[in-house]
PDB file of C-alpha atoms in Angstrom:
ATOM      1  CA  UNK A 222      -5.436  33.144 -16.872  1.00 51.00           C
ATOM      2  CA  UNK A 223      -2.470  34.942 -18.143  1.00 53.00           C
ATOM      3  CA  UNK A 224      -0.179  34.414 -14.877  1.00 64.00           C
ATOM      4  CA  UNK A 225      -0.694  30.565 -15.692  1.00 64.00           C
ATOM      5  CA  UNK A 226       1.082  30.676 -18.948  1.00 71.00           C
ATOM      6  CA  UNK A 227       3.379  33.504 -17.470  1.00 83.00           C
ATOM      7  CA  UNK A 228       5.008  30.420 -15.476  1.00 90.00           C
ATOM      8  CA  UNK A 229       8.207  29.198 -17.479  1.00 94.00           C
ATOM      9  CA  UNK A 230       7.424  25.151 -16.366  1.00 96.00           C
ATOM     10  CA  UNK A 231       3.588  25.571 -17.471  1.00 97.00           C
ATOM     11  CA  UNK A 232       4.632  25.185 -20.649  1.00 96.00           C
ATOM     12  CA  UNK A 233       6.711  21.698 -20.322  1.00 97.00           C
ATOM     13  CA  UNK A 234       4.203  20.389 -17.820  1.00 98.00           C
ATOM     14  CA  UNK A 235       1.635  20.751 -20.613  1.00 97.00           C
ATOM     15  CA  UNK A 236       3.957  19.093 -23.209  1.00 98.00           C
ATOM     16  CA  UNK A 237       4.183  16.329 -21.355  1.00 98.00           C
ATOM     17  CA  UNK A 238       0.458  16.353 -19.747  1.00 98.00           C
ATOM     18  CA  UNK A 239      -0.624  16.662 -23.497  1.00 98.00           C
ATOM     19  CA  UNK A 240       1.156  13.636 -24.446  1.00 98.00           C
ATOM     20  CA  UNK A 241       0.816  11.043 -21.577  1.00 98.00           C
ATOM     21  CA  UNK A 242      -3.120  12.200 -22.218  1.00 98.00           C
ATOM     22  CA  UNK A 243      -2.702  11.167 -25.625  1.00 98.00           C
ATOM     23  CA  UNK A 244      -0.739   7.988 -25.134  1.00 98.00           C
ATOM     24  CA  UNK A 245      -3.888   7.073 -22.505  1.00 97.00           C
ATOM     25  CA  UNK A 246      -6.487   8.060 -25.073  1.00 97.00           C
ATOM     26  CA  UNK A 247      -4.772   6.077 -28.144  1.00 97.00           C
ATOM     27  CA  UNK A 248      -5.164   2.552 -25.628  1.00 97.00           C
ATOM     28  CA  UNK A 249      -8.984   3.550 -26.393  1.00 96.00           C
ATOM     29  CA  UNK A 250      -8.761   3.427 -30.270  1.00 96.00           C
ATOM     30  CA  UNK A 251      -6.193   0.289 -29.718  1.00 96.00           C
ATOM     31  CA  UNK A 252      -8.999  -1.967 -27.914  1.00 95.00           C
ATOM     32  CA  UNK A 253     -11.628  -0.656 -30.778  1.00 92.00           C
ATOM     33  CA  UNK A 254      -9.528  -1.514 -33.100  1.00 95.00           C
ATOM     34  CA  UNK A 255      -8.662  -5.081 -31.778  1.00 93.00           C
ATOM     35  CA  UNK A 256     -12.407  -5.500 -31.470  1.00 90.00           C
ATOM     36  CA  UNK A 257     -13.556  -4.772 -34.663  1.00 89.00           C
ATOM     37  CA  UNK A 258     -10.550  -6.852 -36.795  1.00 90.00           C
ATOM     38  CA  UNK A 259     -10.936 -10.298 -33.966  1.00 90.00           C
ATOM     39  CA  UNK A 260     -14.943  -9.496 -33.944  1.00 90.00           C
ATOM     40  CA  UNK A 261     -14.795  -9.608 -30.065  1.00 88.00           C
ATOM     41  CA  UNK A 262     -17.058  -7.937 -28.553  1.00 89.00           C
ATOM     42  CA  UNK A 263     -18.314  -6.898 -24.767  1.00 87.00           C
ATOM     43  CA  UNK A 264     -22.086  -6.836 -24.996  1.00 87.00           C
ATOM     44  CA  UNK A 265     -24.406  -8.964 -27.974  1.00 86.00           C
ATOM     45  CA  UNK A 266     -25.739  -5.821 -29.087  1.00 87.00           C
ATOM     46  CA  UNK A 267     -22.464  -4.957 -30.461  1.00 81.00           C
ATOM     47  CA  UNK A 268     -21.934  -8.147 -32.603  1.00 82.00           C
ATOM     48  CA  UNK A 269     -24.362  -6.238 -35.558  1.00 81.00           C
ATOM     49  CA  UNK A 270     -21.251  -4.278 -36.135  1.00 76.00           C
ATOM     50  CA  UNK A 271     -19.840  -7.191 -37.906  1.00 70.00           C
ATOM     51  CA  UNK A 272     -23.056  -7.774 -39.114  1.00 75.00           C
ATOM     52  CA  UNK A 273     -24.001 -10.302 -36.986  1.00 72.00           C
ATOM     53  CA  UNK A 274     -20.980 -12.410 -37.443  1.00 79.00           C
ATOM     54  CA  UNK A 275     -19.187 -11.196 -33.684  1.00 81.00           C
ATOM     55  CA  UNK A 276     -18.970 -12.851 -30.944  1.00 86.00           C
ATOM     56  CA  UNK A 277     -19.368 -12.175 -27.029  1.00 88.00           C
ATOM     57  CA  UNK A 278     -16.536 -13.150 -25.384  1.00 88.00           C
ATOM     58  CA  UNK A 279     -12.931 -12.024 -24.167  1.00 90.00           C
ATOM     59  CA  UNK A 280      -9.582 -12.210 -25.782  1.00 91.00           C
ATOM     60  CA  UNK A 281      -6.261 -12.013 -24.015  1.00 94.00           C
ATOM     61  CA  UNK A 282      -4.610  -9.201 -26.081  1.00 94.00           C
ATOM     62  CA  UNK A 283      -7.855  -7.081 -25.881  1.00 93.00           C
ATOM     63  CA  UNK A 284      -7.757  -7.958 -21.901  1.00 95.00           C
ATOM     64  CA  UNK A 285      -4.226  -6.979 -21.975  1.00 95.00           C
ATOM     65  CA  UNK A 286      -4.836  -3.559 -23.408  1.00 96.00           C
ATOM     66  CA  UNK A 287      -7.644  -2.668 -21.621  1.00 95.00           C
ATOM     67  CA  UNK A 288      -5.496  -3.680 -18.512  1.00 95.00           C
ATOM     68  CA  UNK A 289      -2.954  -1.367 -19.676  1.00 96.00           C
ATOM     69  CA  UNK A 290      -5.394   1.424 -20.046  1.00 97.00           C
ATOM     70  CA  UNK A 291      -6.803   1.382 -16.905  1.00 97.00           C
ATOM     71  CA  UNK A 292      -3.132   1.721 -15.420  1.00 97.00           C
ATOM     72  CA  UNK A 293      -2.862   4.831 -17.700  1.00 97.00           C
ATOM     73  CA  UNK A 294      -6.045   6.216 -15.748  1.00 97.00           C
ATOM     74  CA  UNK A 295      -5.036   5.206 -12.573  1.00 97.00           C
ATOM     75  CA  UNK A 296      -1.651   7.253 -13.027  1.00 97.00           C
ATOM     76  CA  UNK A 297      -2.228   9.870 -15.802  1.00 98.00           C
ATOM     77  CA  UNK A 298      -5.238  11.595 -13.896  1.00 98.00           C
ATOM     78  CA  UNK A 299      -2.998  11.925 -10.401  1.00 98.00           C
ATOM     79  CA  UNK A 300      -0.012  13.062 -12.516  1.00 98.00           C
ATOM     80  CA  UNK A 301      -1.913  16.070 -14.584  1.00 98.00           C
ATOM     81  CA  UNK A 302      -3.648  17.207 -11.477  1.00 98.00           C
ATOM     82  CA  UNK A 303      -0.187  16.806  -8.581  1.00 98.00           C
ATOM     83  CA  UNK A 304       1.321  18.492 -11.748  1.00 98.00           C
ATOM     84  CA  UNK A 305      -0.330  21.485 -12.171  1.00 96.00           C
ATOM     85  CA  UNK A 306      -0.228  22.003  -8.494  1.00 96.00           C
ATOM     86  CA  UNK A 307       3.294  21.455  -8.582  1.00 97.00           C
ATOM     87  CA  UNK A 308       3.813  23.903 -11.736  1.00 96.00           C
ATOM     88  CA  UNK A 309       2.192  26.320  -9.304  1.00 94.00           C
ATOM     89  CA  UNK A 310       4.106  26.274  -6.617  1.00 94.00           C
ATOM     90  CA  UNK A 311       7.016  27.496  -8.504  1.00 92.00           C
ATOM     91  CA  UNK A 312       9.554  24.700  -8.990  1.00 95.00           C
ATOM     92  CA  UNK A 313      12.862  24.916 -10.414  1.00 95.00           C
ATOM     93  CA  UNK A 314      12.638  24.252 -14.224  1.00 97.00           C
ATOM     94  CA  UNK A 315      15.389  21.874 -14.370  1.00 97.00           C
ATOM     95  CA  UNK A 316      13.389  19.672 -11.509  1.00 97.00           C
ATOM     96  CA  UNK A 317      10.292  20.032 -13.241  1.00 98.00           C
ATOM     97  CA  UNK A 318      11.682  18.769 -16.442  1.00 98.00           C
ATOM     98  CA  UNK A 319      13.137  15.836 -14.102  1.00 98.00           C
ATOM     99  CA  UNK A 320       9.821  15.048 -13.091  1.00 98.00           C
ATOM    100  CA  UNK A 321       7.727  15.417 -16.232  1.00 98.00           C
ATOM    101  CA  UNK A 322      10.044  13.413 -18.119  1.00 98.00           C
ATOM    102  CA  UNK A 323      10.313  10.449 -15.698  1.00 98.00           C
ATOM    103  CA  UNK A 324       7.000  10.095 -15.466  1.00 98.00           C
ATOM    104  CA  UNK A 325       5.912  10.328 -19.254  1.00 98.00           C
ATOM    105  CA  UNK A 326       9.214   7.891 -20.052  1.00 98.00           C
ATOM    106  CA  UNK A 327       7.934   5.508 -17.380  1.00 98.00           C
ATOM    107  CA  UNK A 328       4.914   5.451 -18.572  1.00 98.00           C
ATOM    108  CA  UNK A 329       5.471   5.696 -22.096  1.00 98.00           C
ATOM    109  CA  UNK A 330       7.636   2.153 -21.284  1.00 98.00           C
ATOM    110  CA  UNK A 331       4.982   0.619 -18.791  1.00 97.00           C
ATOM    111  CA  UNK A 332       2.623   0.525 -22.109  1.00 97.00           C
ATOM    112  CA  UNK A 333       5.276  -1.239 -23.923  1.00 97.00           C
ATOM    113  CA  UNK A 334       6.078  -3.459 -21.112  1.00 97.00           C
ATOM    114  CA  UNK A 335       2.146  -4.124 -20.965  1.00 95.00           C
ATOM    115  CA  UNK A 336       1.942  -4.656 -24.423  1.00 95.00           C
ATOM    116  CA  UNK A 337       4.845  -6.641 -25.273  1.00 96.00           C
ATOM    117  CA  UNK A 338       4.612  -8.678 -22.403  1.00 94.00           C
ATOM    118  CA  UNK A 339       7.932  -8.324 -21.329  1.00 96.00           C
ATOM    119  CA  UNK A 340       9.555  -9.932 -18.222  1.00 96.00           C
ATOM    120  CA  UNK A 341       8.783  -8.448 -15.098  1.00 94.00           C
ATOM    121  CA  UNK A 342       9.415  -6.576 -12.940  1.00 96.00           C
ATOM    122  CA  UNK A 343      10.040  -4.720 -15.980  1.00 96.00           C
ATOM    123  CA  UNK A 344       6.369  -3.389 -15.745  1.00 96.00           C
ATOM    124  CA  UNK A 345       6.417  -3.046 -12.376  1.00 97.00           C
ATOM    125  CA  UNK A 346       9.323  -1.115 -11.908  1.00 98.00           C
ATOM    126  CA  UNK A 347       8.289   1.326 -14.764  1.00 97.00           C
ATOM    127  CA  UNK A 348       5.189   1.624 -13.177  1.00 97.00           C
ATOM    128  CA  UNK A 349       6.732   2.249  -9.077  1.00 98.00           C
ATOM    129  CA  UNK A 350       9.076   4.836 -11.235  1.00 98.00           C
ATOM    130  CA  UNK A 351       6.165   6.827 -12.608  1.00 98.00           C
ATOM    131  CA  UNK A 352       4.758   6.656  -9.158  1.00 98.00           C
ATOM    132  CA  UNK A 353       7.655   7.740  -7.123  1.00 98.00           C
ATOM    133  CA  UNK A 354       7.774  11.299  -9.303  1.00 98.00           C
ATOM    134  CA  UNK A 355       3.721  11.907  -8.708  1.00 98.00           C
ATOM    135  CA  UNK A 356       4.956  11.678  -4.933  1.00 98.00           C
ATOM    136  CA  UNK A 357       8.113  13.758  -5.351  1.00 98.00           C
ATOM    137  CA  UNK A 358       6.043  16.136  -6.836  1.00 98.00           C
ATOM    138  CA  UNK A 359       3.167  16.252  -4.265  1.00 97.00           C
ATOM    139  CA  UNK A 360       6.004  16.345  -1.575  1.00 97.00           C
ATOM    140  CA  UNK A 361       7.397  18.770  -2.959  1.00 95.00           C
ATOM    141  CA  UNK A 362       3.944  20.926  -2.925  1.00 96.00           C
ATOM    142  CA  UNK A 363       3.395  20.681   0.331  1.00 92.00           C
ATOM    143  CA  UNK A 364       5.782  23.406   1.559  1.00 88.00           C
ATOM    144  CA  UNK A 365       3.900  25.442  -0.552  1.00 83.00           C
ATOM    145  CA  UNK A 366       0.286  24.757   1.230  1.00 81.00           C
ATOM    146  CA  UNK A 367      -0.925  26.241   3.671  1.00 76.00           C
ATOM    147  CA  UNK A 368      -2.415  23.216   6.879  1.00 72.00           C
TER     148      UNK A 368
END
């Protein structure tokens, strides 16, 4: 396991893995949180939380969160595993840094975006940004691969 953190990009890569992880988990402890102070709740057998005074129902800004979540595990998950195959196959640190950073700035603005409901295709573009490094940096792997 020493040759991993022998790399010089392993250590940015898991910088910015560590924090896009973080940003994902936090949209977790944002929907609890919305849940417990609105007392809206996804199943009746949650409602004794409040002590019986919940509801079941849905709510737009929880709906928009957990939206915004799911995005985050839709992209995180592809970037931390194309990333550490890219880390691997030796990149250039000043590319890598390109890459990490774009993706954990768009992302890090898609959740704002989400959030804040701001005018598209602010969202969208954030999001298509984040994308397009994941498939630099797979592209960029596959020189490195053996098919």
């Amino acid at each position: 396991m020493a040759g991993v953190f022998d790399n010089p990009v392993f250590p940015y890569f898991a910088f910015y893995a560590i924090v896009v992880v973080l940003k994902t988990i936090s949209m977790a402890f944002l929907t609890v949180f919305h849940r417990l102070t609105k007392r809206i709740y996804i199943n009746p057998e949650d409602t004794r939380i409040a002590g019986g005074q919940g509801k079941v129902a849905t709510n737009e800004t929880i709906e928009r969160i957990r939206r915004c979540h799911q995005n985050d595990i839709e992209n995180v998950i592809p970037f931390v595993l194309i990333g550490l195959l890219y880390t691997a196959s030796g990149p250039s640190l000043g590319s890598a840094l390109l890459h990490f950073r774009i993706f954990t700035g768009a992302r890090i603005f898609h959740t704002i975006a989400y959030l804040f409901a701001l005018p598209q295709p602010s969202r969208a573009l954030s999001f298509f940004v984040g994308l397009l490094s994941i498939m630099s940096m797979a592209y960029n792997v596959l020189p490195a691969t053996k098919y």
